[in-house]
């Protein structure tokens, strides 16, 4: 089961993702992708998710397509930079039973270069930690790149 709601955006809606809008021309000729513009600092698109079907120790995987834009032009990133043109990362944020938000990196850009249309693959795996027990909420997010760039995502999935 896919844990990310509306990860391919073919419904014609950006809901329930934020901050985000739809853009025509998704990955591989699909109709739509999600774009996050006017981002605050390093933040990007995110969505609340339900992890009730999972247990501590389960391994989840995330896959998706990501493109960075500078205006109307695709931009590149570097996984080795600490600032500026740094590549975005996929994060899982879990609010534990005490209300403390725990953030874990769960997916990264793979490969050195995007495809001919500017799309990068982002993938990863993550073993769910002890603080999943009694969790109060969870969120999937893409961020950690310069706020001046727009983030476009498509075909995102998270599954056990």
Short mmCIF file of C-alpha atoms in Angstrom, two decimals:
data_model
loop_
_atom_site.label_atom_id
_atom_site.label_comp_id
_atom_site.label_asym_id
_atom_site.label_seq_id
_atom_site.Cartn_x
_atom_site.Cartn_y
_atom_site.Cartn_z
CA UNK A 1 0.00 0.00 0.00
CA UNK A 2 1.24 3.48 -0.89
CA UNK A 3 1.54 5.62 2.24
CA UNK A 4 1.72 8.90 0.29
CA UNK A 5 -1.63 10.32 -0.79
CA UNK A 6 -1.84 11.63 -4.37
CA UNK A 7 1.87 11.09 -5.11
CA UNK A 8 1.41 11.11 -8.89
CA UNK A 9 -0.91 14.16 -9.02
CA UNK A 10 -2.88 12.73 -11.94
CA UNK A 11 -6.10 13.50 -10.04
CA UNK A 12 -5.71 17.09 -11.23
CA UNK A 13 -5.35 18.34 -7.65
CA UNK A 14 -2.40 19.23 -5.41
CA UNK A 15 -4.42 18.28 -2.31
CA UNK A 16 -3.39 17.37 0.39
CA UNK A 17 0.19 18.57 -0.32
CA UNK A 18 1.43 22.03 0.69
CA UNK A 19 2.84 24.52 -0.12
CA UNK A 20 2.15 23.48 -3.66
CA UNK A 21 0.32 23.88 -6.94
CA UNK A 22 -0.03 21.72 -10.02
CA UNK A 23 2.01 22.25 -13.13
CA UNK A 24 1.27 20.66 -16.50
CA UNK A 25 3.84 18.29 -17.92
CA UNK A 26 4.78 15.73 -15.29
CA UNK A 27 7.49 13.12 -15.50
CA UNK A 28 7.50 10.87 -18.58
CA UNK A 29 4.70 12.73 -20.32
CA UNK A 30 2.17 12.44 -17.48
CA UNK A 31 -0.38 15.24 -17.29
CA UNK A 32 0.65 16.86 -13.99
CA UNK A 33 3.39 17.28 -11.42
CA UNK A 34 3.45 19.25 -8.18
CA UNK A 35 5.45 22.48 -7.91
CA UNK A 36 6.46 24.24 -4.72
CA UNK A 37 7.31 27.93 -5.29
CA UNK A 38 8.08 30.92 -3.07
CA UNK A 39 9.46 28.58 -0.45
CA UNK A 40 10.53 29.75 2.99
CA UNK A 41 14.26 29.13 3.48
CA UNK A 42 14.98 25.45 2.77
CA UNK A 43 11.42 24.10 3.10
CA UNK A 44 9.53 22.35 0.30
CA UNK A 45 6.46 20.29 -0.45
CA UNK A 46 5.09 18.17 2.38
CA UNK A 47 2.09 16.01 3.24
CA UNK A 48 0.66 14.47 6.40
CA UNK A 49 0.73 10.67 6.33
CA UNK A 50 -0.80 7.87 8.36
CA UNK A 51 1.61 5.23 9.67
CA UNK A 52 -0.94 3.24 11.74
CA UNK A 53 -0.47 0.15 9.56
CA UNK A 54 3.26 0.02 10.40
CA UNK A 55 5.24 -1.20 13.39
CA UNK A 56 8.58 -0.35 14.97
CA UNK A 57 11.30 -2.07 12.94
CA UNK A 58 9.36 -2.12 9.64
CA UNK A 59 11.38 -0.92 6.67
CA UNK A 60 9.77 1.63 4.37
CA UNK A 61 11.02 2.64 0.94
CA UNK A 62 10.52 5.91 -0.90
CA UNK A 63 10.87 6.56 -4.64
CA UNK A 64 10.05 9.52 -6.82
CA UNK A 65 11.08 12.05 -9.43
CA UNK A 66 12.27 15.55 -8.65
CA UNK A 67 13.21 18.57 -10.75
CA UNK A 68 14.66 21.88 -9.62
CA UNK A 69 13.70 25.02 -11.52
CA UNK A 70 15.27 28.47 -11.76
CA UNK A 71 12.54 30.46 -13.43
CA UNK A 72 11.41 28.41 -16.43
CA UNK A 73 14.73 26.52 -16.75
CA UNK A 74 15.68 23.22 -15.10
CA UNK A 75 18.51 23.62 -12.59
CA UNK A 76 21.11 21.17 -11.33
CA UNK A 77 22.21 20.39 -7.81
CA UNK A 78 25.18 18.86 -6.04
CA UNK A 79 24.85 16.27 -3.30
CA UNK A 80 28.21 17.40 -1.93
CA UNK A 81 27.34 21.04 -1.27
CA UNK A 82 26.36 22.27 2.17
CA UNK A 83 24.58 25.40 0.88
CA UNK A 84 23.37 26.95 -2.35
CA UNK A 85 22.80 24.40 -5.13
CA UNK A 86 22.53 21.52 -2.68
CA UNK A 87 20.23 18.62 -3.71
CA UNK A 88 16.94 18.21 -1.83
CA UNK A 89 16.40 15.32 0.56
CA UNK A 90 13.26 13.36 1.48
CA UNK A 91 12.43 13.48 5.20
CA UNK A 92 10.06 11.69 7.53
CA UNK A 93 8.94 13.79 10.48
CA UNK A 94 7.29 11.88 13.31
CA UNK A 95 5.75 13.58 16.35
CA UNK A 96 6.41 11.11 19.20
CA UNK A 97 4.07 10.28 22.08
CA UNK A 98 5.51 13.22 24.07
CA UNK A 99 4.88 15.70 21.23
CA UNK A 100 8.55 16.00 20.21
CA UNK A 101 9.11 16.18 16.45
CA UNK A 102 11.75 13.71 15.27
CA UNK A 103 13.12 14.25 11.76
CA UNK A 104 14.92 11.54 9.78
CA UNK A 105 16.42 11.65 6.28
CA UNK A 106 14.88 8.81 4.27
CA UNK A 107 15.62 9.51 0.58
CA UNK A 108 18.33 11.08 -1.54
CA UNK A 109 19.05 12.05 -5.15
CA UNK A 110 20.69 9.16 -6.97
CA UNK A 111 23.18 9.72 -9.76
CA UNK A 112 25.25 12.76 -10.63
CA UNK A 113 23.08 14.25 -13.37
CA UNK A 114 19.38 14.64 -14.17
CA UNK A 115 17.84 13.09 -17.28
CA UNK A 116 17.46 15.10 -20.49
CA UNK A 117 14.29 16.77 -19.15
CA UNK A 118 15.88 17.77 -15.84
CA UNK A 119 14.39 15.01 -13.64
CA UNK A 120 16.40 13.36 -10.86
CA UNK A 121 15.55 10.05 -9.17
CA UNK A 122 15.16 10.20 -5.41
CA UNK A 123 15.14 6.91 -3.48
CA UNK A 124 15.79 5.53 -0.03
CA UNK A 125 14.90 3.08 2.70
CA UNK A 126 14.33 3.65 6.39
CA UNK A 127 13.74 1.39 9.38
CA UNK A 128 11.02 2.76 11.64
CA UNK A 129 12.43 3.66 15.08
CA UNK A 130 11.18 3.00 18.63
CA UNK A 131 9.56 6.43 18.87
CA UNK A 132 6.90 5.32 16.35
CA UNK A 133 5.06 3.69 19.29
CA UNK A 134 2.29 6.04 20.36
CA UNK A 135 3.14 8.60 17.66
CA UNK A 136 0.88 11.66 17.39
CA UNK A 137 1.41 12.50 13.72
CA UNK A 138 3.72 12.04 10.74
CA UNK A 139 4.69 14.09 7.72
CA UNK A 140 6.66 13.38 4.54
CA UNK A 141 8.63 16.36 3.24
CA UNK A 142 11.13 17.35 0.55
CA UNK A 143 13.54 20.10 1.50
CA UNK A 144 17.14 21.11 2.10
CA UNK A 145 17.83 23.08 -1.08
CA UNK A 146 18.15 26.81 -1.70
CA UNK A 147 14.79 28.54 -1.25
CA UNK A 148 15.23 30.53 -4.47
CA UNK A 149 14.67 27.38 -6.54
CA UNK A 150 11.28 25.86 -7.23
CA UNK A 151 10.87 22.14 -6.49
CA UNK A 152 8.82 20.01 -8.87
CA UNK A 153 7.95 16.44 -7.83
CA UNK A 154 6.10 13.56 -9.47
CA UNK A 155 5.47 9.83 -9.09
CA UNK A 156 6.32 9.72 -5.37
CA UNK A 157 5.56 6.52 -3.49
CA UNK A 158 6.27 5.30 0.03
CA UNK A 159 5.61 1.69 0.89
CA UNK A 160 6.52 -1.13 3.26
#
